[in-house]
Amino acid sequence: MKIAPSILSADFAQLKNEIKKIESGGADWVHIDTMDGHFVPNLSFGAPIVKSIRPHTALTLDCHLMVENPENYVKDFADAGADIISFHIESTAHAHRTIQMIRSHEMKAGIVINPATPVSAISEVLGLVDLVLVMTVNPGFGGQSFISETVSKIKELNTLKDDNGWNYEIEVDGGINDETAKVCLEAGATVLVAGSYVYGASNAGEQISKLKQSVK
Ligand code: DX5
Ligand code: ZN
């Protein structure tokens, strides 16, 4: 199981140190939440932050775009040094084209579904993506409670992966703690995003170990 702490809950004035903390704590990826104030009712940060982080870590930069028309940002994120770009199926009419665009910039492509979106909405692209991100909260804010109705979609994606010989990662995002992590593991998740659980405690590194322990 990979752990991808979300820097949305980090201290932005100390970003370099905040990344070092999770790196030494055993994080596998850095999860970067971009919000545009349109697709979600909040603003966060974009490609310039990815560019500033890039020289300070060798960890995979896992960029979660919560923006309308994500295709408009692919080049900027590639130039900034992103490794993975995931975008929401609800955010564009051109999912197939956007996946191709991400791939043509030599990044991995992920597709994201909101809690109210069924797996069937992404069935046509499941064979093309490197990652499927199942939102386990409604996107836009850190620190929300896990929506347990989403667990059946993790299971469904896991079954589809086995049945079709696909090999996408199944990432879960929102309300992850040492309890919900177990539920997601059992359902077939392979990557856990955790924001407030990691950065909300005094020792971020220790929180990662606790999370890893809970899914052993
Ligand atoms: C929510 C973001 C999440 C967020 C998770 O829109 O996509 O990545 O940072 O925060 P927690 O782990 O606190 O629910
Ligand atoms: Zn996220």
mmCIF file of C-alpha atoms and ligand atoms in Angstrom:
data_model
loop_
_atom_site.group_PDB
_atom_site.id
_atom_site.type_symbol
_atom_site.label_atom_id
_atom_site.label_comp_id
_atom_site.label_asym_id
_atom_site.label_seq_id
_atom_site.Cartn_x
_atom_site.Cartn_y
_atom_site.Cartn_z
ATOM 1 C CA MET A 1 0.000 0.000 0.000
ATOM 2 C CA LYS A 2 1.380 3.398 -0.970
ATOM 3 C CA ILE A 3 0.839 6.473 1.201
ATOM 4 C CA ALA A 4 0.404 9.853 -0.491
ATOM 5 C CA PRO A 5 0.195 12.679 2.067
ATOM 6 C CA SER A 6 -1.716 15.695 0.787
ATOM 7 C CA ILE A 7 0.121 18.973 1.261
ATOM 8 C CA LEU A 8 -3.237 20.768 1.278
ATOM 9 C CA SER A 9 -3.080 20.436 5.063
ATOM 10 C CA ALA A 10 0.615 21.430 5.303
ATOM 11 C CA ASP A 11 1.984 24.787 6.458
ATOM 12 C CA PHE A 12 2.497 26.551 3.105
ATOM 13 C CA ALA A 13 5.052 28.937 4.598
ATOM 14 C CA GLN A 14 7.228 25.900 5.419
ATOM 15 C CA LEU A 15 6.569 23.789 2.358
ATOM 16 C CA LYS A 16 10.117 22.525 1.859
ATOM 17 C CA ASN A 17 10.309 21.316 5.482
ATOM 18 C CA GLU A 18 6.805 19.894 5.312
ATOM 19 C CA ILE A 19 7.885 17.749 2.344
ATOM 20 C CA LYS A 20 11.084 16.650 4.119
ATOM 21 C CA LYS A 21 8.986 15.534 7.100
ATOM 22 C CA ILE A 22 6.851 13.178 5.062
ATOM 23 C CA GLU A 23 9.807 12.015 3.014
ATOM 24 C CA SER A 24 11.686 10.914 6.127
ATOM 25 C CA GLY A 25 8.446 9.495 7.532
ATOM 26 C CA GLY A 26 8.230 7.033 4.618
ATOM 27 C CA ALA A 27 5.741 8.694 2.267
ATOM 28 C CA ASP A 28 5.613 7.112 -1.178
ATOM 29 C CA TRP A 29 4.096 9.997 -3.151
ATOM 30 C CA VAL A 30 3.316 13.677 -2.541
ATOM 31 C CA HIS A 31 -0.347 14.428 -3.274
ATOM 32 C CA ILE A 32 -0.914 17.922 -4.683
ATOM 33 C CA ASP A 33 -4.476 19.283 -4.708
ATOM 34 C CA THR A 34 -5.162 21.957 -7.311
ATOM 35 C CA MET A 35 -8.520 23.772 -7.026
ATOM 36 C CA ASP A 36 -9.844 26.502 -9.296
ATOM 37 C CA GLY A 37 -12.828 27.917 -7.389
ATOM 38 C CA HIS A 38 -15.149 26.731 -10.208
ATOM 39 C CA PHE A 39 -15.105 22.953 -10.288
ATOM 40 C CA VAL A 40 -14.894 23.010 -6.499
ATOM 41 C CA PRO A 41 -15.871 25.846 -4.158
ATOM 42 C CA ASN A 42 -12.313 26.559 -3.021
ATOM 43 C CA LEU A 43 -8.980 27.824 -4.310
ATOM 44 C CA SER A 44 -5.598 26.254 -3.599
ATOM 45 C CA PHE A 45 -2.488 26.276 -5.766
ATOM 46 C CA GLY A 46 -1.267 25.300 -9.212
ATOM 47 C CA ALA A 47 1.774 24.492 -11.344
ATOM 48 C CA PRO A 48 4.076 27.159 -9.789
ATOM 49 C CA ILE A 49 3.928 25.280 -6.479
ATOM 50 C CA VAL A 50 4.787 22.008 -8.243
ATOM 51 C CA LYS A 51 7.747 23.771 -9.828
ATOM 52 C CA SER A 52 8.981 25.041 -6.444
ATOM 53 C CA ILE A 53 8.661 21.637 -4.806
ATOM 54 C CA ARG A 54 10.280 19.634 -7.625
ATOM 55 C CA PRO A 55 13.957 20.373 -6.817
ATOM 56 C CA HIS A 56 13.453 19.390 -3.171
ATOM 57 C CA THR A 57 12.149 15.849 -3.510
ATOM 58 C CA ALA A 58 12.572 12.755 -5.635
ATOM 59 C CA LEU A 59 9.152 11.464 -4.561
ATOM 60 C CA THR A 60 6.457 11.039 -7.201
ATOM 61 C CA LEU A 61 4.407 14.232 -7.505
ATOM 62 C CA ASP A 62 0.816 13.047 -7.695
ATOM 63 C CA CYS A 63 -1.238 15.986 -8.959
ATOM 64 C CA HIS A 64 -4.995 15.946 -8.418
ATOM 65 C CA LEU A 65 -6.682 18.550 -10.605
ATOM 66 C CA MET A 66 -10.019 19.759 -9.273
ATOM 67 C CA VAL A 67 -10.470 22.232 -12.106
ATOM 68 C CA GLU A 68 -12.757 22.772 -15.067
ATOM 69 C CA ASN A 69 -11.173 22.005 -18.446
ATOM 70 C CA PRO A 70 -8.105 20.222 -17.043
ATOM 71 C CA GLU A 71 -6.695 19.857 -20.566
ATOM 72 C CA ASN A 72 -5.717 23.537 -20.391
ATOM 73 C CA TYR A 73 -3.252 22.862 -17.562
ATOM 74 C CA VAL A 74 -1.501 19.676 -18.699
ATOM 75 C CA LYS A 75 1.480 21.389 -20.322
ATOM 76 C CA ASP A 76 2.085 23.711 -17.350
ATOM 77 C CA PHE A 77 2.111 20.780 -14.928
ATOM 78 C CA ALA A 78 4.411 18.766 -17.196
ATOM 79 C CA ASP A 79 6.847 21.681 -17.441
ATOM 80 C CA ALA A 80 6.700 22.073 -13.658
ATOM 81 C CA GLY A 81 7.811 18.451 -13.148
ATOM 82 C CA ALA A 82 4.578 16.601 -12.293
ATOM 83 C CA ASP A 83 4.718 12.782 -12.508
ATOM 84 C CA ILE A 84 1.018 11.935 -12.417
ATOM 85 C CA ILE A 85 -1.961 14.056 -13.410
ATOM 86 C CA SER A 86 -5.419 12.946 -12.362
ATOM 87 C CA PHE A 87 -8.516 14.818 -13.490
ATOM 88 C CA HIS A 88 -12.219 14.444 -12.810
ATOM 89 C CA ILE A 89 -14.533 12.805 -15.346
ATOM 90 C CA GLU A 90 -17.108 15.422 -14.254
ATOM 91 C CA SER A 91 -14.798 18.272 -15.290
ATOM 92 C CA THR A 92 -14.411 17.794 -19.033
ATOM 93 C CA ALA A 93 -16.204 16.526 -22.121
ATOM 94 C CA HIS A 94 -12.841 15.333 -23.452
ATOM 95 C CA ALA A 95 -11.553 12.684 -21.076
ATOM 96 C CA HIS A 96 -10.025 10.529 -23.813
ATOM 97 C CA ARG A 97 -8.166 13.444 -25.378
ATOM 98 C CA THR A 98 -6.961 14.636 -21.978
ATOM 99 C CA ILE A 99 -5.542 11.186 -21.140
ATOM 100 C CA GLN A 100 -3.696 11.165 -24.483
ATOM 101 C CA MET A 101 -2.390 14.659 -23.810
ATOM 102 C CA ILE A 102 -1.082 13.698 -20.352
ATOM 103 C CA ARG A 103 0.604 10.611 -21.805
ATOM 104 C CA SER A 104 2.151 12.574 -24.663
ATOM 105 C CA HIS A 105 3.896 14.698 -22.028
ATOM 106 C CA GLU A 106 5.348 11.505 -20.536
ATOM 107 C CA MET A 107 3.328 11.612 -17.352
ATOM 108 C CA LYS A 108 0.990 9.007 -15.905
ATOM 109 C CA ALA A 109 -2.728 9.640 -16.299
ATOM 110 C CA GLY A 110 -5.406 9.202 -13.659
ATOM 111 C CA ILE A 111 -9.178 9.575 -13.777
ATOM 112 C CA VAL A 112 -11.169 10.699 -10.720
ATOM 113 C CA ILE A 113 -14.788 10.086 -9.714
ATOM 114 C CA ASN A 114 -16.768 12.096 -7.179
ATOM 115 C CA PRO A 115 -18.844 10.302 -4.518
ATOM 116 C CA ALA A 116 -22.013 10.683 -6.610
ATOM 117 C CA THR A 117 -20.426 9.411 -9.845
ATOM 118 C CA PRO A 118 -20.724 5.694 -10.677
ATOM 119 C CA VAL A 119 -17.847 3.567 -11.989
ATOM 120 C CA SER A 120 -19.840 3.125 -15.214
ATOM 121 C CA ALA A 121 -19.102 6.802 -16.033
ATOM 122 C CA ILE A 122 -15.438 5.912 -16.612
ATOM 123 C CA SER A 123 -15.842 2.433 -18.115
ATOM 124 C CA GLU A 124 -14.610 3.542 -21.553
ATOM 125 C CA VAL A 125 -11.299 4.832 -20.220
ATOM 126 C CA LEU A 126 -10.468 2.233 -17.574
ATOM 127 C CA GLY A 127 -8.261 0.342 -20.016
ATOM 128 C CA LEU A 128 -6.283 3.520 -20.781
ATOM 129 C CA VAL A 129 -5.419 4.971 -17.388
ATOM 130 C CA ASP A 130 -2.595 4.321 -14.928
ATOM 131 C CA LEU A 131 -4.685 5.270 -11.925
ATOM 132 C CA VAL A 132 -8.284 5.590 -10.801
ATOM 133 C CA LEU A 133 -8.933 7.955 -7.908
ATOM 134 C CA VAL A 134 -12.086 7.302 -5.915
ATOM 135 C CA MET A 135 -13.131 10.390 -3.952
ATOM 136 C CA THR A 136 -14.245 9.274 -0.514
ATOM 137 C CA VAL A 137 -15.378 12.837 0.341
ATOM 138 C CA ASN A 138 -16.798 15.593 -1.842
ATOM 139 C CA PRO A 139 -13.752 17.409 -3.242
ATOM 140 C CA GLY A 140 -12.781 20.909 -2.195
ATOM 141 C CA PHE A 141 -11.657 20.724 1.422
ATOM 142 C CA GLY A 142 -9.427 18.752 3.748
ATOM 143 C CA GLY A 143 -10.632 17.373 7.060
ATOM 144 C CA GLN A 144 -14.025 15.985 5.985
ATOM 145 C CA SER A 145 -15.552 12.664 7.043
ATOM 146 C CA PHE A 146 -15.180 9.496 4.967
ATOM 147 C CA ILE A 147 -18.298 8.610 2.956
ATOM 148 C CA SER A 148 -18.636 4.846 3.377
ATOM 149 C CA GLU A 149 -21.022 4.411 0.415
ATOM 150 C CA THR A 150 -17.977 4.883 -1.842
ATOM 151 C CA VAL A 151 -16.367 1.613 -0.695
ATOM 152 C CA SER A 152 -18.440 -0.520 -3.080
ATOM 153 C CA LYS A 153 -16.849 1.407 -5.975
ATOM 154 C CA ILE A 154 -13.348 0.496 -4.792
ATOM 155 C CA LYS A 155 -14.432 -3.157 -4.821
ATOM 156 C CA GLU A 156 -16.032 -2.807 -8.244
ATOM 157 C CA LEU A 157 -12.859 -1.245 -9.684
ATOM 158 C CA ASN A 158 -10.771 -4.010 -8.171
ATOM 159 C CA THR A 159 -12.959 -6.716 -9.709
ATOM 160 C CA LEU A 160 -12.929 -4.995 -13.111
ATOM 161 C CA LYS A 161 -9.148 -4.738 -12.949
ATOM 162 C CA ASP A 162 -8.792 -8.475 -12.288
ATOM 163 C CA ASP A 163 -11.413 -9.517 -14.826
ATOM 164 C CA ASN A 164 -9.890 -7.448 -17.629
ATOM 165 C CA GLY A 165 -6.193 -7.765 -16.828
ATOM 166 C CA TRP A 166 -5.857 -4.012 -16.283
ATOM 167 C CA ASN A 167 -3.262 -2.665 -13.897
ATOM 168 C CA TYR A 168 -4.314 0.789 -12.721
ATOM 169 C CA GLU A 169 -3.632 1.891 -9.184
ATOM 170 C CA ILE A 170 -6.768 2.392 -7.087
ATOM 171 C CA GLU A 171 -6.261 5.539 -5.032
ATOM 172 C CA VAL A 172 -8.647 6.789 -2.350
ATOM 173 C CA ASP A 173 -8.847 10.390 -1.181
ATOM 174 C CA GLY A 174 -10.698 11.993 1.711
ATOM 175 C CA GLY A 175 -11.276 11.171 5.368
ATOM 176 C CA ILE A 176 -8.477 8.593 5.522
ATOM 177 C CA ASN A 177 -7.287 7.616 9.008
ATOM 178 C CA ASP A 178 -6.069 4.343 10.546
ATOM 179 C CA GLU A 179 -9.659 2.995 10.628
ATOM 180 C CA THR A 180 -10.895 3.978 7.158
ATOM 181 C CA ALA A 181 -7.519 2.937 5.694
ATOM 182 C CA LYS A 182 -8.254 -0.674 6.681
ATOM 183 C CA VAL A 183 -11.668 -0.583 5.032
ATOM 184 C CA CYS A 184 -10.085 0.734 1.814
ATOM 185 C CA LEU A 185 -7.317 -1.863 1.887
ATOM 186 C CA GLU A 186 -9.832 -4.684 2.204
ATOM 187 C CA ALA A 187 -11.826 -3.260 -0.706
ATOM 188 C CA GLY A 188 -8.736 -3.224 -2.953
ATOM 189 C CA ALA A 189 -7.229 0.263 -2.698
ATOM 190 C CA THR A 190 -3.504 0.492 -3.517
ATOM 191 C CA VAL A 191 -2.800 4.160 -2.687
ATOM 192 C CA LEU A 192 -4.068 6.132 0.318
ATOM 193 C CA VAL A 193 -4.157 9.934 0.279
ATOM 194 C CA ALA A 194 -4.108 11.483 3.744
ATOM 195 C CA GLY A 195 -4.080 15.190 4.493
ATOM 196 C CA SER A 196 -5.334 16.194 7.930
ATOM 197 C CA TYR A 197 -4.444 12.809 9.435
ATOM 198 C CA VAL A 198 -0.780 13.366 8.552
ATOM 199 C CA TYR A 199 -0.330 17.127 8.860
ATOM 200 C CA GLY A 200 -2.894 17.713 11.595
ATOM 201 C CA ALA A 201 -0.692 15.940 14.158
ATOM 202 C CA SER A 202 2.493 17.245 15.720
ATOM 203 C CA ASN A 203 4.628 14.517 14.113
ATOM 204 C CA ALA A 204 3.729 13.986 10.461
ATOM 205 C CA GLY A 205 6.292 11.219 10.001
ATOM 206 C CA GLU A 206 4.884 9.223 12.894
ATOM 207 C CA GLN A 207 1.391 9.487 11.416
ATOM 208 C CA ILE A 208 2.620 7.867 8.198
ATOM 209 C CA SER A 209 4.103 4.954 10.182
ATOM 210 C CA LYS A 210 0.801 4.577 12.056
ATOM 211 C CA LEU A 211 -1.106 4.496 8.785
ATOM 212 C CA LYS A 212 1.311 1.928 7.308
ATOM 213 C CA GLN A 213 0.986 -0.187 10.426
ATOM 214 C CA SER A 214 -2.791 -0.165 10.214
ATOM 215 C CA VAL A 215 -2.760 -1.618 6.691
ATOM 216 C CA LYS A 216 -0.045 -4.213 7.223
HETATM 217 C C1 DX5 B 1 -10.049 17.077 -1.042
HETATM 218 C C2 DX5 B 1 -8.650 16.744 -1.498
HETATM 219 C C3 DX5 B 1 -7.945 15.834 -0.576
HETATM 220 C C4 DX5 B 1 -7.722 16.385 0.814
HETATM 221 C C5 DX5 B 1 -7.834 15.233 1.745
HETATM 222 O O1 DX5 B 1 -10.697 17.764 -2.024
HETATM 223 O O2 DX5 B 1 -8.686 16.123 -2.764
HETATM 224 O O3 DX5 B 1 -6.729 15.354 -1.124
HETATM 225 O O4 DX5 B 1 -6.496 17.018 0.994
HETATM 226 O O5 DX5 B 1 -7.831 15.703 3.038
HETATM 227 P P1 DX5 B 1 -8.184 14.769 4.263
HETATM 228 O O6 DX5 B 1 -7.233 13.628 4.270
HETATM 229 O O7 DX5 B 1 -7.992 15.687 5.426
HETATM 230 O O8 DX5 B 1 -9.608 14.327 4.103
HETATM 231 ZN ZN ZN B 2 -6.820 15.110 -3.509
#
